[in-house]
Coordinates of C-alpha atoms in Angstrom, one line a residue:
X1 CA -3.7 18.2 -22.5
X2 CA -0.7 17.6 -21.1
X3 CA 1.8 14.3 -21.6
X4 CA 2.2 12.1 -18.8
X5 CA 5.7 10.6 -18.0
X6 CA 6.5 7.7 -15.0
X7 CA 9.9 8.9 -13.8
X8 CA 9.9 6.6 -10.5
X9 CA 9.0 2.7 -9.1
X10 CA 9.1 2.0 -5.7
X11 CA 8.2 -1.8 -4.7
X12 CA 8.3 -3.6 -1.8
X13 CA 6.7 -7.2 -1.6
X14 CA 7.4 -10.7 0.1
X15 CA 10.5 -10.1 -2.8
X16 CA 11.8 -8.0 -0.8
X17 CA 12.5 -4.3 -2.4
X18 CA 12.9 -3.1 -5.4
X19 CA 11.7 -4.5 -8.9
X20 CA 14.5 -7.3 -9.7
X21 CA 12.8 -9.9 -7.3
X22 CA 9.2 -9.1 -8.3
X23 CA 10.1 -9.2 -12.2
X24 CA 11.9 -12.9 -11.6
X25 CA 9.1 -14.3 -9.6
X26 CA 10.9 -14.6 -6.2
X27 CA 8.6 -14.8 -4.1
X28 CA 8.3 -16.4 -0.5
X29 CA 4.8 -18.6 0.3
X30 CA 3.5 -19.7 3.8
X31 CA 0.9 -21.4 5.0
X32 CA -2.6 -20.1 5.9
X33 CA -2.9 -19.5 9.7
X34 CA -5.2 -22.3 11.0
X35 CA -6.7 -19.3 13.0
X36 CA -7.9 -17.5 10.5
X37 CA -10.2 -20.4 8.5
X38 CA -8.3 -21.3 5.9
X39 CA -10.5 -21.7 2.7
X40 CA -8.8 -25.5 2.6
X41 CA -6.0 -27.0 2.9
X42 CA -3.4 -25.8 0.7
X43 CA -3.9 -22.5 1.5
X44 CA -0.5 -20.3 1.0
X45 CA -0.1 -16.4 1.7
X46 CA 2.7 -14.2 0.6
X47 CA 3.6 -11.8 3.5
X48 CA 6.5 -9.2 3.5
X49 CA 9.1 -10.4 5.5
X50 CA 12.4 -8.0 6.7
X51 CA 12.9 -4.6 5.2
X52 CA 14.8 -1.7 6.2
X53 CA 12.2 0.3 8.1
X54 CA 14.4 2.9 9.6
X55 CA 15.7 4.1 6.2
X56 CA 12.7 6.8 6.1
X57 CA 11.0 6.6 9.6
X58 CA 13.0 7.1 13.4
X59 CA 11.4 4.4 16.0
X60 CA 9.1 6.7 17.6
X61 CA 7.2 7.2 14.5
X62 CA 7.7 3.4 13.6
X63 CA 5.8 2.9 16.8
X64 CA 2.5 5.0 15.6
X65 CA 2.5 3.6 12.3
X66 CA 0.5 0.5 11.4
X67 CA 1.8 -1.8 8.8
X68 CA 0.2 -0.8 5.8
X69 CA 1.5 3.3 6.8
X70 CA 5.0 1.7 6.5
X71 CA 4.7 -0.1 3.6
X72 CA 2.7 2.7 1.7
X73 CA 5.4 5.0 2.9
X74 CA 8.5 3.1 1.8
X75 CA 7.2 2.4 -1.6
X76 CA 6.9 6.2 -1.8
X77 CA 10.0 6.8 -0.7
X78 CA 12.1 4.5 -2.7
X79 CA 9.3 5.5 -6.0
X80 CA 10.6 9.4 -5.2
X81 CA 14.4 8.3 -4.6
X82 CA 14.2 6.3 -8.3
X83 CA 12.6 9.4 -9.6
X84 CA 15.8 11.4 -8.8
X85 CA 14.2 13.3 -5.7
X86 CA 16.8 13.3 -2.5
X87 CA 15.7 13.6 0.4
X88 CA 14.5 17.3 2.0
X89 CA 14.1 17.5 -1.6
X90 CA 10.5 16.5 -3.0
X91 CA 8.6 18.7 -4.9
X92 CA 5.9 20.3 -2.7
X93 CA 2.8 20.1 -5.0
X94 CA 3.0 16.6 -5.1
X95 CA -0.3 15.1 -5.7
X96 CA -0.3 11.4 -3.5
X97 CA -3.4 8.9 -4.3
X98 CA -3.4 5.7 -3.3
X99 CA -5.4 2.4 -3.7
X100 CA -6.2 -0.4 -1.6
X101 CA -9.2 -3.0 -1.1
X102 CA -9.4 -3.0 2.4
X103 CA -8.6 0.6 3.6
X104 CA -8.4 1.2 6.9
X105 CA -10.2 -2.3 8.5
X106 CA -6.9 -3.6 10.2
X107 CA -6.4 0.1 12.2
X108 CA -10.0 -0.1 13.0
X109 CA -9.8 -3.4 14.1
X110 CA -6.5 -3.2 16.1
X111 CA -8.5 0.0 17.8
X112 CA -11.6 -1.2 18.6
X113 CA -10.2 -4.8 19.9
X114 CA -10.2 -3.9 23.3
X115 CA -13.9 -2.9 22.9
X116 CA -14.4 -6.6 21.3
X117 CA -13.0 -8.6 24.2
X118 CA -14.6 -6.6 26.8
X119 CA -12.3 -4.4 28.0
X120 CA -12.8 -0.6 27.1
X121 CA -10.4 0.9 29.8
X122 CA -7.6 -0.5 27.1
X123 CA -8.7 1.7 24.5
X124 CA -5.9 3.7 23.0
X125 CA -6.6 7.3 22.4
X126 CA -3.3 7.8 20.6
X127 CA -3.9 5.1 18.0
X128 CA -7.5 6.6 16.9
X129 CA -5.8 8.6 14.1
X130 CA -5.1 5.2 12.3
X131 CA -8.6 4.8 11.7
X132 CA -9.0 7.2 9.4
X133 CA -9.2 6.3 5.6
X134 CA -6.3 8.9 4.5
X135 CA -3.8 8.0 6.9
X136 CA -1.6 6.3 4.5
X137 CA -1.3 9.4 2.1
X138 CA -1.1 11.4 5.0
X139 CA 2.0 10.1 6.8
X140 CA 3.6 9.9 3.2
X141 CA 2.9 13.7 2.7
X142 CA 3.8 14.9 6.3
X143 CA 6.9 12.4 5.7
X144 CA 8.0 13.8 2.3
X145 CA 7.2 17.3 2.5
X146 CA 4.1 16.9 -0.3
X147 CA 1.9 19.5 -0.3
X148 CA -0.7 18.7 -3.5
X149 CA -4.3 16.8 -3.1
X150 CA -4.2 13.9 -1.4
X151 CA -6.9 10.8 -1.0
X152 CA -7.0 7.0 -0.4
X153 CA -9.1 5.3 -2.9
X154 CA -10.8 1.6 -1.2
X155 CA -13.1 0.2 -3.9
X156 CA -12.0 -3.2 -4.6
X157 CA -9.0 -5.3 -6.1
X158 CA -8.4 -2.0 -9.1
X159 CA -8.3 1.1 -6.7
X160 CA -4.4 0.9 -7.4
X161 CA -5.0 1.7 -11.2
X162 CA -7.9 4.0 -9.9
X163 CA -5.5 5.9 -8.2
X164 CA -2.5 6.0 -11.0
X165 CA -5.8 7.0 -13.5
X166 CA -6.8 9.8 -11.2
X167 CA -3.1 11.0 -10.6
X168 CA -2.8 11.2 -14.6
X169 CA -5.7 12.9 -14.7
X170 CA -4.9 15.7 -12.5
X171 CA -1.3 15.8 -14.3
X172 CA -3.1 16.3 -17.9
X173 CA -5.6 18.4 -16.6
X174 CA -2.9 20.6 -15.1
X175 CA -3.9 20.5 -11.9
X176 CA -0.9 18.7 -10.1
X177 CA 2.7 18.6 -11.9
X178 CA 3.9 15.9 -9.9
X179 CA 2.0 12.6 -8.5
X180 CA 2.3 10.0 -6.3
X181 CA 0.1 7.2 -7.2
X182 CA 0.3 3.6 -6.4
X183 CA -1.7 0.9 -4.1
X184 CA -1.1 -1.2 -0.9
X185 CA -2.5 -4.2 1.0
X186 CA -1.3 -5.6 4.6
X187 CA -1.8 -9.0 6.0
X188 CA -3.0 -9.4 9.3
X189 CA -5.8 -12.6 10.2
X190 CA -8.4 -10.0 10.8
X191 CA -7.8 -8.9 6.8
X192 CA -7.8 -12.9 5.8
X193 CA -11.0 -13.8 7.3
X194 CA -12.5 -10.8 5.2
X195 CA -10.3 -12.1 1.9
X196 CA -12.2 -16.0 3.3
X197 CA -15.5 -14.4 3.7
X198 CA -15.4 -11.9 0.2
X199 CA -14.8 -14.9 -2.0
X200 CA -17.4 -17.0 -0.1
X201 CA -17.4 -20.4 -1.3
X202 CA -15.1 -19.5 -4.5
X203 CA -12.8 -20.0 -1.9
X204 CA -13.2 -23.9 -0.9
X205 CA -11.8 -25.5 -3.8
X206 CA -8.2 -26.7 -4.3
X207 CA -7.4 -24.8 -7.5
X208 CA -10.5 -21.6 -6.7
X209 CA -11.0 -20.1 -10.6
X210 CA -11.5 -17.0 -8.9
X211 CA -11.3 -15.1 -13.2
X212 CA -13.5 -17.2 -15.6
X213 CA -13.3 -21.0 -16.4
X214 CA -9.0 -21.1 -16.0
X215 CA -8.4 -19.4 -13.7
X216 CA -5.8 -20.2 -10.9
X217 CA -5.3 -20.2 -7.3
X218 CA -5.4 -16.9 -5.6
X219 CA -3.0 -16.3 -2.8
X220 CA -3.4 -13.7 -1.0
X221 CA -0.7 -11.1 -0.6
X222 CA 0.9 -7.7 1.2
X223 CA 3.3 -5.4 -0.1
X224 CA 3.0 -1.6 -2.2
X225 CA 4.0 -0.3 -5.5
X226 CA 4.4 3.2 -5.9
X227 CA 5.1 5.5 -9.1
X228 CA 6.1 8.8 -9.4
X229 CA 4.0 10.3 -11.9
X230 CA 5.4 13.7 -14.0
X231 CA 4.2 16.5 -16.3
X232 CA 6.6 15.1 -19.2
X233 CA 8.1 18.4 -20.0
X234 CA 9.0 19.1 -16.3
X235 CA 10.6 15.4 -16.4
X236 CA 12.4 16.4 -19.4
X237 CA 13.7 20.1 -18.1
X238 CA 15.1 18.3 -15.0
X239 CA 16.7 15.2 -16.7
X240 CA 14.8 12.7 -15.1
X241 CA 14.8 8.9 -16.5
X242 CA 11.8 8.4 -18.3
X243 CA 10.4 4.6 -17.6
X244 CA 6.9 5.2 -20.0
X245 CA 4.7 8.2 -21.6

């Protein structure tokens, strides 16, 4: 079996980028929208605010991309920049899973709302790619040049470590040298009435213990973390910065 190295972070959150913000705790809180039935009161989301969104995509693209493509796509980017990968430059059987709870509800709902309020002829052909489960991985491999297997994992609140498991997996099994593995989740009130209606009436209380008898608030969030996963002798034959084994 082969060693498994982590050679690359990307991260973007309501931080902002990178890992300095995330590690200290910065973090930005708003307020519920009333639109959405807040569970009560005090009800606080963290949403990802600015972020440079042209450093990887032109406008046109930015304009067929939903948010949680960009946001899964950044992460990738910056996770492959860390790992010492230029641009033009990524290694072609790269291997790109990715995790998220929800999938692809917000691109099916933003493509089928026309068809809810009652007015079909609004329908947008050119947006019925976005409801596809693998869209995320695929922008990020038609981006990036990656070439390896590629699938979005949506099983619940672990398909991030799902996905980094599976991307080890096919790295010790010696079926992928290289592996981009991470999860993602995007706000939108369509995706917190499902959060409202998944935690049912765990949700009501001031203080929900959503994880046994202490638990704490949960507040729901956006934002993707991506790590470039590496057969740890390639990692060492190319010099990269080894973060963990």
């Amino acid at each position: 079996m082969r060693e498994v190295a982590i050679t690359g972070i990307g991260v973007v959150g309501p931080h902002g980028v990178g890992l300095d913000g995330a590690l200290d705790g910065r973090f930005v809180f708003s307020a519920w929208p009333e639109a959405a039935s807040p569970p009560h009161a005090e009800s606080l989301i963290a949403s990802v605010g600015d972020y440079p969104r042209t450093r990887y995509f032109n406008e046109r693209a930015l304009r067929l991309m939903d948010k949680p493509m960009m946001l899964a796509s950044f992460a990738a980017g910056s996770a492959l920049e860390d790992a010492g990968y230029s641009d033009g430059e990524a290694p072609e059987d790269c291997a790109t899973l990715l995790g998220t709870a929800r999938s692809e509800q917000t691109s099916v709902h933003k493509f089928s709302l026309p068809l809810l309020q009652g007015r079909p002829e609004r329908i947008n052909p050119a947006e019925f790619p976005l409801v596809a489960r693998n869209i995320a991985c695929g922008q990020m491999a038609i981006r990036f040049g990656l070439r390896g297997p590629s699938s979005v994992l949506a099983s619940g609140p672990l398909a991030s470590l799902q996905a980094v498991a599976r991307a080890a997996g096919l790295i010790r099994s010696g079926r992928a040298k290289v592996a981009l593995a991470g999860g993602v989740e995007a706000l939108s009130r369509f995706g917190l009435r499902f959060c409202r209606d998944y935690y049912g009436d765990a949700a009501l209380a001031g203080r929900p213990a959503f994880f046994g008898d202490r638990g704490g608030g949960l507040i729901p969030s956006e934002g993707a973390c991506m790590l470039v996963l590496e057969d740890a002798e390639r990692a060492a034959a190319r010099g990269a910065r080894v973060y963990a084994r």
